[in-house]
Amino acid sequence: EKGYETGEHAPGLKLGGCGAYKAAHHIIKTHAKVWHSYNNTWRREQRGMVGISLTSGWGEPVDPHSQTDRDAAERYIQFHLGWFANPIYRGDYPEVMKNYVGRKSAQQGLGTSRLPTFTVQEKTYIKGTSDFLGIGHFTTRYVLQKSFPFLQVSSYHTDHDLAELVDPNWPAPGPKWLYSVPWGFRRLLNFIKTQYGNPLIYVTENGVSETVQCSQLCDEWRIQYLKGYINEILKALNDGVNVKGYTAWSLLDKFEWNKGFSERFGLYHIDFTNKNKPRYPKASVDYYKKIISANGFPNPREVMS
């Protein structure tokens, strides 16, 4: 969306209402071709796995008793995760995406939907092309129904017909978009289990950044974030979700899209002003080391030798 719809990220194209859908369509078909290439040529010898990594937040209905809010929250997930996962695991785009984009395209007087279609052969070719699902997850939104008039300029964002809200009590240590809402992760993982046949999952990205430099390297909020989210993964495991691995995002402060070096996700602080780029461990390093060594949360009563 940011590369082909709003132009915020490279390649900076502003193809409103169609660019993101076209780019995603090519990505999905290309992914399938790579999977088949590996499957036919190298799998027997190498016994490796090919998957796709998708990033998605969780959408929670503002009023869980309201059908329109529940439907809006479902659309939130389907327009983010389902957009790519549904073709790969179920053979086509989510029905709600096809219905909403198709209807809005017709209202604009377009002869065909702005959401491309797969041929019968492509659907068959794409379905099942993932040996595991990588999941990047950072935050959650409350979601409710919001209709956008069709006279507006079409966009991926307005096709959803929903509005996103946050709870002001949610911790927000980093950028404006990243609130710490651990319980949303368990719900997302259970959604994946139910929707896509409980696939093998690797958490490929999960973490929090700081926008202000912490001179004492005392990132207590990152420790609390990691503790909360990893604990929800443990609950999801107990729910029967097939999570195999977890990757904290990220090892080092790094170049972060159009934010450059200003947004720091790293467990290690990097001094970018020094030509040697020295690395300094933040407090979260020691905490995460303990989790790794214990393969779980450290016991507070354990005596450190």
PDB file of N, CA, C and O in Angstrom, residues 3 36 97 100 105 114 139 158 198 206 210 281 283 285:
ATOM      1  N   GLY A   3       3.961   1.550  -0.975  1.00  0.00           N
ATOM      2  CA  GLY A   3       4.817   1.640  -2.144  1.00  0.00           C
ATOM      3  C   GLY A   3       4.070   1.963  -3.427  1.00  0.00           C
ATOM      4  O   GLY A   3       4.589   2.645  -4.302  1.00  0.00           O
ATOM      5  N   HIS A  36       6.854 -23.748  -6.261  1.00  0.00           N
ATOM      6  CA  HIS A  36       6.820 -24.892  -7.183  1.00  0.00           C
ATOM      7  C   HIS A  36       8.206 -25.200  -7.736  1.00  0.00           C
ATOM      8  O   HIS A  36       8.573 -26.369  -7.906  1.00  0.00           O
ATOM      9  N   MET A  97     -13.335  -9.259   0.440  1.00  0.00           N
ATOM     10  CA  MET A  97     -12.531  -8.359  -0.390  1.00  0.00           C
ATOM     11  C   MET A  97     -13.113  -8.275  -1.797  1.00  0.00           C
ATOM     12  O   MET A  97     -13.264  -7.183  -2.360  1.00  0.00           O
ATOM     13  N   TYR A 100     -16.496  -6.245  -1.608  1.00  0.00           N
ATOM     14  CA  TYR A 100     -16.386  -4.813  -1.324  1.00  0.00           C
ATOM     15  C   TYR A 100     -15.690  -4.065  -2.457  1.00  0.00           C
ATOM     16  O   TYR A 100     -16.169  -3.015  -2.902  1.00  0.00           O
ATOM     17  N   SER A 105     -16.052  -0.715  -7.178  1.00  0.00           N
ATOM     18  CA  SER A 105     -15.599  -0.518  -8.564  1.00  0.00           C
ATOM     19  C   SER A 105     -16.798  -0.294  -9.480  1.00  0.00           C
ATOM     20  O   SER A 105     -16.773   0.573 -10.372  1.00  0.00           O
ATOM     21  N   ARG A 114     -11.428  -3.468  -9.393  1.00  0.00           N
ATOM     22  CA  ARG A 114     -10.048  -3.039  -9.215  1.00  0.00           C
ATOM     23  C   ARG A 114      -9.198  -4.133  -8.578  1.00  0.00           C
ATOM     24  O   ARG A 114      -7.973  -4.094  -8.646  1.00  0.00           O
ATOM     25  N   THR A 139       0.897  -4.914  16.774  1.00  0.00           N
ATOM     26  CA  THR A 139      -0.086  -4.144  17.525  1.00  0.00           C
ATOM     27  C   THR A 139      -1.511  -4.524  17.140  1.00  0.00           C
ATOM     28  O   THR A 139      -1.735  -5.364  16.259  1.00  0.00           O
ATOM     29  N   THR A 158     -10.002   3.134   1.840  1.00  0.00           N
ATOM     30  CA  THR A 158     -11.445   3.379   1.955  1.00  0.00           C
ATOM     31  C   THR A 158     -12.274   2.182   1.501  1.00  0.00           C
ATOM     32  O   THR A 158     -13.471   2.124   1.788  1.00  0.00           O
ATOM     33  N   ASN A 198      -4.602 -24.694  10.770  1.00  0.00           N
ATOM     34  CA  ASN A 198      -3.526 -24.792  11.759  1.00  0.00           C
ATOM     35  C   ASN A 198      -2.157 -25.037  11.129  1.00  0.00           C
ATOM     36  O   ASN A 198      -1.483 -26.039  11.392  1.00  0.00           O
ATOM     37  N   ASN A 206       8.490  -9.410  15.843  1.00  0.00           N
ATOM     38  CA  ASN A 206       7.663  -8.941  16.948  1.00  0.00           C
ATOM     39  C   ASN A 206       8.540  -8.108  17.873  1.00  0.00           C
ATOM     40  O   ASN A 206       9.539  -8.597  18.393  1.00  0.00           O
ATOM     41  N   GLU A 210      11.644   2.693  20.032  1.00  0.00           N
ATOM     42  CA  GLU A 210      11.550   3.936  20.797  1.00  0.00           C
ATOM     43  C   GLU A 210      11.872   5.082  19.858  1.00  0.00           C
ATOM     44  O   GLU A 210      12.735   4.958  18.991  1.00  0.00           O
ATOM     45  N   PRO A 281      24.531  -2.876  24.599  1.00  0.00           N
ATOM     46  CA  PRO A 281      23.335  -3.639  24.963  1.00  0.00           C
ATOM     47  C   PRO A 281      22.364  -2.807  25.794  1.00  0.00           C
ATOM     48  O   PRO A 281      22.772  -2.128  26.749  1.00  0.00           O
ATOM     49  N   ALA A 283      18.873  -2.744  28.287  1.00  0.00           N
ATOM     50  CA  ALA A 283      18.473  -3.614  29.403  1.00  0.00           C
ATOM     51  C   ALA A 283      17.725  -4.858  28.904  1.00  0.00           C
ATOM     52  O   ALA A 283      17.804  -5.923  29.514  1.00  0.00           O
ATOM     53  N   VAL A 285      18.401  -6.731  26.527  1.00  0.00           N
ATOM     54  CA  VAL A 285      19.323  -7.795  26.119  1.00  0.00           C
ATOM     55  C   VAL A 285      19.457  -8.830  27.235  1.00  0.00           C
ATOM     56  O   VAL A 285      19.334 -10.039  27.006  1.00  0.00           O
TER      57      VAL A 285
END
